[in-house]
XYZ file of C-alpha atoms in Angstrom:
423
model
C 47.683 -79.516 49.217
C 49.094 -76.036 48.887
C 48.116 -73.648 51.682
C 47.022 -70.162 50.675
C 46.171 -67.083 52.713
C 43.471 -64.624 51.627
C 43.020 -60.886 52.256
C 40.264 -58.366 51.652
C 40.810 -55.888 48.863
C 38.549 -52.864 48.565
C 38.037 -51.711 45.001
C 37.097 -48.038 45.362
C 36.298 -47.653 41.693
C 33.866 -50.528 41.501
C 32.518 -49.857 44.983
C 32.733 -53.499 46.165
C 34.963 -55.765 48.261
C 36.743 -58.843 46.867
C 38.591 -61.719 48.458
C 41.985 -62.222 46.782
C 44.799 -64.616 47.588
C 47.728 -63.161 49.476
C 50.988 -64.247 47.950
C 54.098 -62.827 49.597
C 52.577 -59.307 50.202
C 54.095 -57.453 53.095
C 52.285 -57.878 56.391
C 51.693 -54.108 56.570
C 49.666 -54.259 53.363
C 47.552 -56.936 54.972
C 46.852 -54.763 57.984
C 46.002 -51.781 55.793
C 43.557 -53.815 53.736
C 41.924 -55.204 56.845
C 41.454 -51.725 58.319
C 39.923 -50.390 55.085
C 37.521 -53.302 54.856
C 36.511 -52.952 58.506
C 36.011 -49.213 58.139
C 33.802 -49.691 55.088
C 31.694 -52.280 56.819
C 31.264 -50.053 59.855
C 29.991 -47.298 57.613
C 27.561 -49.682 55.936
C 26.378 -50.954 59.319
C 25.907 -47.392 60.585
C 23.856 -46.422 57.524
C 21.774 -49.575 57.878
C 21.040 -48.830 61.541
C 20.202 -45.236 60.653
C 17.807 -46.392 57.944
C 16.147 -48.844 60.309
C 15.772 -46.119 62.943
C 14.241 -43.745 60.395
C 11.847 -46.434 59.146
C 10.803 -47.162 62.721
C 10.346 -43.463 63.436
C 8.210 -43.047 60.309
C 6.100 -46.015 61.310
C 5.594 -44.558 64.787
C 4.900 -41.013 63.550
C 1.410 -39.916 64.501
C 0.503 -36.742 62.632
C -2.033 -34.264 63.867
C -5.285 -34.208 61.901
C -7.373 -31.095 61.229
C -10.687 -31.478 59.413
C -12.624 -28.478 58.098
C -16.218 -29.397 57.250
C -18.511 -26.745 55.789
C -22.272 -27.204 55.806
C -23.841 -27.198 52.296
C -20.889 -25.585 50.505
C -21.062 -26.106 46.735
C -18.180 -27.489 44.716
C -18.395 -24.445 42.472
C -17.970 -21.938 45.313
C -14.200 -21.869 46.162
C -11.713 -20.251 43.827
C -9.652 -23.427 43.506
C -12.671 -25.062 41.850
C -13.106 -22.323 39.303
C -15.030 -19.553 41.067
C -13.737 -16.166 39.856
C -15.681 -13.826 42.130
C -15.735 -15.316 45.625
C -12.517 -14.665 47.550
C -11.212 -17.862 49.163
C -7.409 -17.438 49.371
C -6.916 -19.773 52.341
C -8.927 -22.619 50.846
C -7.086 -22.051 47.576
C -3.804 -22.235 49.484
C -4.705 -25.722 50.729
C -5.374 -26.838 47.150
C -2.154 -25.260 45.943
C 0.008 -26.857 48.642
C -1.775 -30.202 48.683
C -4.181 -32.303 46.656
C -7.507 -31.239 45.161
C -10.118 -33.979 44.862
C -12.384 -33.737 41.823
C -14.285 -37.035 42.081
C -15.272 -36.862 45.733
C -18.769 -38.117 46.508
C -20.804 -37.815 49.681
C -22.831 -40.788 50.856
C -26.008 -38.709 50.965
C -27.302 -35.263 49.961
C -28.548 -34.678 53.537
C -26.639 -33.631 56.638
C -27.343 -36.425 59.123
C -26.743 -39.488 56.897
C -23.797 -37.849 55.153
C -22.070 -37.018 58.439
C -22.773 -40.489 59.829
C -21.027 -41.993 56.820
C -18.136 -39.558 57.130
C -17.565 -40.364 60.801
C -17.805 -44.140 60.437
C -16.712 -44.888 56.873
C -19.920 -46.899 56.363
C -23.022 -46.255 54.320
C -25.603 -44.562 56.565
C -28.199 -47.256 55.899
C -25.928 -49.712 57.742
C -25.974 -47.624 60.902
C -29.677 -46.828 60.726
C -28.982 -43.189 59.898
C -30.751 -43.192 56.534
C -34.470 -42.405 56.440
C -37.183 -43.127 53.929
C -39.045 -39.972 54.923
C -38.685 -36.714 53.056
C -37.117 -35.020 56.080
C -34.281 -37.493 56.601
C -32.475 -35.483 59.312
C -32.828 -34.705 63.007
C -34.733 -31.468 63.577
C -35.333 -31.609 67.332
C -32.971 -31.987 70.258
C -35.567 -34.226 71.931
C -35.272 -36.830 69.159
C -34.296 -40.187 70.638
C -32.439 -41.320 67.532
C -28.783 -40.859 66.745
C -25.531 -42.531 65.791
C -25.568 -45.908 67.592
C -22.925 -46.610 70.219
C -22.051 -49.770 68.336
C -20.660 -47.668 65.481
C -16.935 -46.941 65.628
C -15.920 -43.460 64.510
C -12.439 -42.526 63.376
C -12.350 -40.203 66.409
C -12.663 -43.280 68.621
C -9.851 -45.024 66.754
C -7.531 -42.054 67.136
C -8.440 -41.553 70.791
C -7.483 -45.176 71.439
C -4.097 -44.374 69.894
C -3.480 -41.581 72.373
C -4.844 -38.633 70.383
C -6.550 -35.634 71.940
C -9.839 -35.242 70.070
C -12.221 -32.310 69.716
C -15.303 -31.418 67.703
C -16.027 -27.717 67.333
C -19.276 -26.668 65.635
C -22.148 -28.721 64.282
C -22.778 -32.363 65.282
C -26.295 -33.316 64.020
C -26.003 -37.009 64.868
C -28.258 -37.115 67.910
C -27.895 -36.284 71.594
C -29.910 -38.474 73.976
C -31.646 -41.845 74.062
C -34.036 -42.305 76.973
C -33.572 -39.128 79.001
C -32.207 -35.628 78.684
C -29.097 -36.581 80.642
C -27.889 -39.898 79.217
C -26.064 -38.260 76.246
C -25.809 -41.635 74.510
C -25.487 -40.058 71.045
C -23.448 -37.047 72.171
C -20.005 -36.403 70.594
C -18.333 -37.310 73.914
C -19.866 -40.778 73.527
C -18.292 -41.196 70.090
C -14.599 -40.631 70.681
C -14.310 -36.906 71.353
C -12.665 -35.530 74.481
C -14.055 -32.055 73.943
C -17.124 -30.610 72.269
C -18.230 -27.046 71.767
C -20.974 -26.201 69.350
C -24.459 -26.942 68.110
C -25.722 -30.470 68.870
C -28.542 -30.313 66.307
C -28.404 -27.984 63.297
C -28.832 -24.423 62.105
C -32.308 -23.620 60.775
C -34.173 -20.523 59.663
C -36.311 -20.927 62.777
C -33.200 -20.353 64.902
C -32.802 -16.791 63.650
C -35.677 -14.354 64.184
C -37.013 -12.860 60.970
C -35.626 -15.572 58.687
C -38.838 -17.551 58.253
C -39.359 -21.218 58.996
C -38.512 -24.568 57.492
C -41.799 -25.880 58.863
C -43.994 -23.779 56.578
C -45.501 -26.795 54.841
C -46.114 -28.621 58.090
C -47.648 -25.573 59.738
C -49.944 -25.094 56.764
C -51.104 -28.726 56.721
C -51.346 -29.277 60.468
C -52.559 -25.872 61.658
C -53.697 -23.416 59.022
C -55.761 -25.816 56.926
C -57.569 -27.308 59.963
C -58.263 -23.793 61.283
C -59.715 -22.812 57.920
C -61.922 -25.926 57.860
C -63.126 -25.236 61.386
C -63.904 -21.631 60.437
C -65.878 -22.733 57.388
C -67.717 -25.341 59.452
C -68.685 -22.781 62.119
C -69.900 -20.309 59.521
C -71.917 -22.967 57.678
C -73.569 -24.258 60.849
C -74.456 -20.753 61.976
C -76.048 -19.964 58.601
C -78.067 -23.182 58.821
C -79.263 -22.127 62.269
C -80.247 -18.672 61.068
C -82.139 -20.049 58.065
C -83.667 -22.716 60.290
C -82.663 -25.421 57.873
C -81.808 -27.608 60.860
C -80.982 -26.973 64.473
C -77.375 -27.303 65.572
C -76.771 -27.868 69.310
C -74.650 -25.209 70.977
C -72.212 -27.766 72.328
C -71.125 -28.454 68.711
C -70.045 -24.826 68.368
C -68.193 -24.974 71.692
C -66.374 -28.147 70.643
C -65.281 -26.629 67.342
C -64.157 -23.423 69.050
C -62.274 -25.416 71.673
C -60.526 -27.445 68.946
C -59.555 -24.240 67.132
C -58.194 -22.798 70.392
C -56.110 -25.928 71.023
C -54.602 -25.743 67.527
C -53.812 -22.035 67.942
C -52.200 -22.548 71.356
C -50.132 -25.456 70.031
C -48.978 -23.368 67.060
C -48.030 -20.399 69.226
C -46.158 -22.615 71.686
C -44.269 -24.332 68.864
C -43.211 -21.041 67.291
C -42.258 -19.584 70.668
C -40.402 -22.523 72.208
C -38.760 -24.150 69.196
C -35.810 -21.757 69.201
C -34.748 -22.048 72.861
C -35.356 -25.807 72.951
C -33.454 -26.668 69.778
C -31.094 -23.820 68.899
C -28.501 -23.770 71.671
C -24.770 -24.158 72.178
C -23.099 -26.725 74.406
C -19.662 -27.147 75.929
C -19.280 -30.848 76.533
C -22.507 -31.775 78.407
C -23.358 -28.276 79.592
C -25.622 -25.820 77.771
C -23.744 -22.535 77.501
C -26.109 -20.373 75.436
C -29.860 -20.879 75.008
C -31.041 -19.787 72.536
C -27.782 -19.286 70.720
C -26.751 -15.894 69.441
C -25.386 -15.471 65.935
C -23.241 -12.489 66.955
C -19.609 -13.350 66.148
C -20.519 -17.041 66.175
C -17.905 -18.027 63.589
C -15.278 -16.064 65.507
C -16.180 -17.921 68.699
C -15.941 -21.309 67.008
C -12.614 -20.349 65.464
C -11.260 -19.164 68.811
C -12.250 -22.469 70.410
C -10.449 -24.371 67.644
C -7.255 -22.322 68.010
C -7.285 -22.701 71.781
C -7.631 -26.464 71.448
C -4.561 -26.544 69.192
C -2.591 -24.415 71.649
C -3.303 -26.727 74.588
C -2.703 -29.956 72.630
C 0.989 -29.624 71.830
C 2.100 -32.453 74.116
C 0.462 -35.221 72.082
C -1.095 -35.672 68.634
C -4.589 -34.332 68.175
C -7.667 -34.601 65.989
C -9.616 -31.382 65.461
C -12.855 -31.323 63.501
C -14.033 -27.766 62.884
C -17.566 -28.326 61.614
C -18.841 -24.965 60.463
C -22.408 -23.764 60.844
C -21.823 -21.802 57.644
C -23.154 -21.902 54.912
C -26.425 -23.527 55.944
C -29.427 -21.253 56.291
C -30.176 -19.188 58.243
C -27.290 -17.191 56.809
C -25.375 -14.920 59.154
C -22.113 -12.983 59.090
C -20.186 -10.756 61.441
C -19.973 -7.042 60.742
C -16.496 -7.474 59.232
C -17.908 -9.618 56.414
C -21.546 -8.577 56.035
C -22.154 -6.980 52.655
C -18.538 -7.357 51.513
C -18.820 -10.088 48.876
C -20.216 -9.984 45.343
C -22.748 -12.730 46.094
C -24.875 -11.258 48.861
C -25.363 -12.987 52.200
C -24.248 -16.356 50.862
C -20.968 -14.960 49.542
C -20.364 -13.218 52.874
C -20.716 -16.609 54.568
C -18.225 -18.282 52.243
C -15.622 -15.555 52.671
C -16.000 -15.583 56.456
C -15.491 -19.342 56.415
C -12.319 -18.874 54.403
C -11.094 -16.356 56.978
C -11.645 -18.925 59.730
C -9.661 -21.544 57.810
C -6.817 -19.050 57.563
C -6.858 -18.423 61.312
C -6.462 -22.123 62.073
C -3.697 -22.529 59.490
C -1.891 -19.541 60.999
C -2.159 -21.143 64.438
C -0.557 -24.324 63.093
C 2.259 -22.265 61.594
C 2.809 -20.273 64.797
C 2.944 -23.473 66.873
C 5.312 -25.022 64.299
C 2.882 -27.878 63.738
C 2.159 -27.360 60.043
C 4.667 -29.976 58.876
C 3.250 -32.539 61.293
C -0.422 -31.983 60.493
C -2.710 -33.489 57.878
C -5.312 -30.890 56.878
C -8.527 -31.974 55.154
C -11.126 -29.493 53.868
C -14.525 -30.621 52.636
C -18.288 -30.088 52.782
C -20.856 -32.526 54.114
C -22.553 -32.564 50.691
C -23.226 -30.337 47.698
C -24.845 -26.919 47.693
C -28.420 -26.451 48.863
C -29.264 -24.800 45.566
C -33.017 -24.569 46.133
C -32.650 -22.206 49.097
C -34.679 -19.149 48.075
C -36.214 -16.790 50.627
C -39.775 -15.490 50.566
C -38.328 -12.287 49.080
C -36.757 -14.211 46.184
C -33.195 -13.966 47.493
C -30.971 -16.917 46.576
C -29.325 -18.346 49.686
C -27.837 -21.447 48.094
C -24.451 -22.084 46.532
C -23.216 -23.461 43.235
C -22.514 -27.051 42.293
C -20.489 -25.880 39.305
C -20.496 -28.074 36.232
C -22.532 -30.683 38.106
C -25.620 -28.490 37.897
C -26.763 -25.628 35.711
C -25.851 -22.194 37.047
C -28.834 -19.789 37.140
C -31.408 -22.520 36.580
C -30.044 -24.561 39.469
C -32.124 -22.585 41.934
C -35.307 -23.879 40.325
C -34.394 -27.529 40.627
C -35.826 -29.289 43.674
C -32.984 -31.632 44.467
C -29.392 -31.544 45.642
C -26.328 -33.154 44.209
C -24.083 -35.350 46.335
C -20.913 -34.112 44.610
C -18.757 -32.401 47.188
C -15.415 -30.702 47.246
C -12.331 -32.039 48.976
C -8.926 -30.523 49.542
C -6.081 -32.246 51.402
C -2.781 -30.724 52.395
C -0.078 -33.322 52.872
C 2.484 -33.297 55.643
């Protein structure tokens, strides 16, 4: 059998290596071919290792997450969704640099069940956060209900992965279970390291002079019974005067006592509701009771920026849950009366300013390229919000509801906006 020796030949035009028989070539040509082949394979190996390292780095990359959640903002309110009069340049910037969601549905048209679904990724009926009653949300800080500890929030998942987590603003998923100090439903019990904000919700009753959301209840439980008692007293007194029949005096005293009890209960409710339910907390401590609306959005924004500044050593989750644009409406002096849509428009434009401040902080800390930013609302606009003076305090749900006539409709859509800026 004839013995043959083989050498590597690198074909630079075809970009591949071939094994060819070596027949009487000089030994120097053999060495040259071997060196070329070895060099090429080293380059391939280096590129392969580099690719593997990059793939591993991408797999281990843990981006920061910033969530902006506005309360009751309509899909037709920001400029990126077609609004031509409200100024929302920072929200529009997110849509321009990222992805705008146009088929983005909330799990409920109410705050509490919608936020429960958002935090857990499950329908609120599964966590017991959906109600058959007309109210459907938590109105009192003393309520024993809330998001169960058995539910796993995405804040908990990220915290377990080493993230710093913070919720700034509105929670509205419960506070306590059996006592005022167990905090079983508090944000710190659901994956957040830091909380600053409103544990319940913003209501007209929280702001003096803005009316009450309990008007119907007050009328049915207090005013109507007082009227009936007044009519009963007058009727009995007339019967006594006409001597139709004799009414014992203790009956009058009982009716008067009942009327006094109802009046005292009503006065106490109106007086104590605000300090007992409208307060700000930092973690488990009450910091302002009752809360003041003066520069409230600025304070929440400052807290959010400070959290970003002290969380540069590890990835973080920040949820900035605005109290805007839920009634009672409020704005700082820099935004009050500046929009074309009254108090509601002032709220929207102040919210946009706050979004810009957080985005600027990410840019200044050079974190923008490592941060996923998500902007949304908890559900559609509260279009039926009309004050006793006839002022419209609700937003627009765009093409999903009629424009001027929307205020007259007694329901809310669950269509919500969503804007995501990619890394």
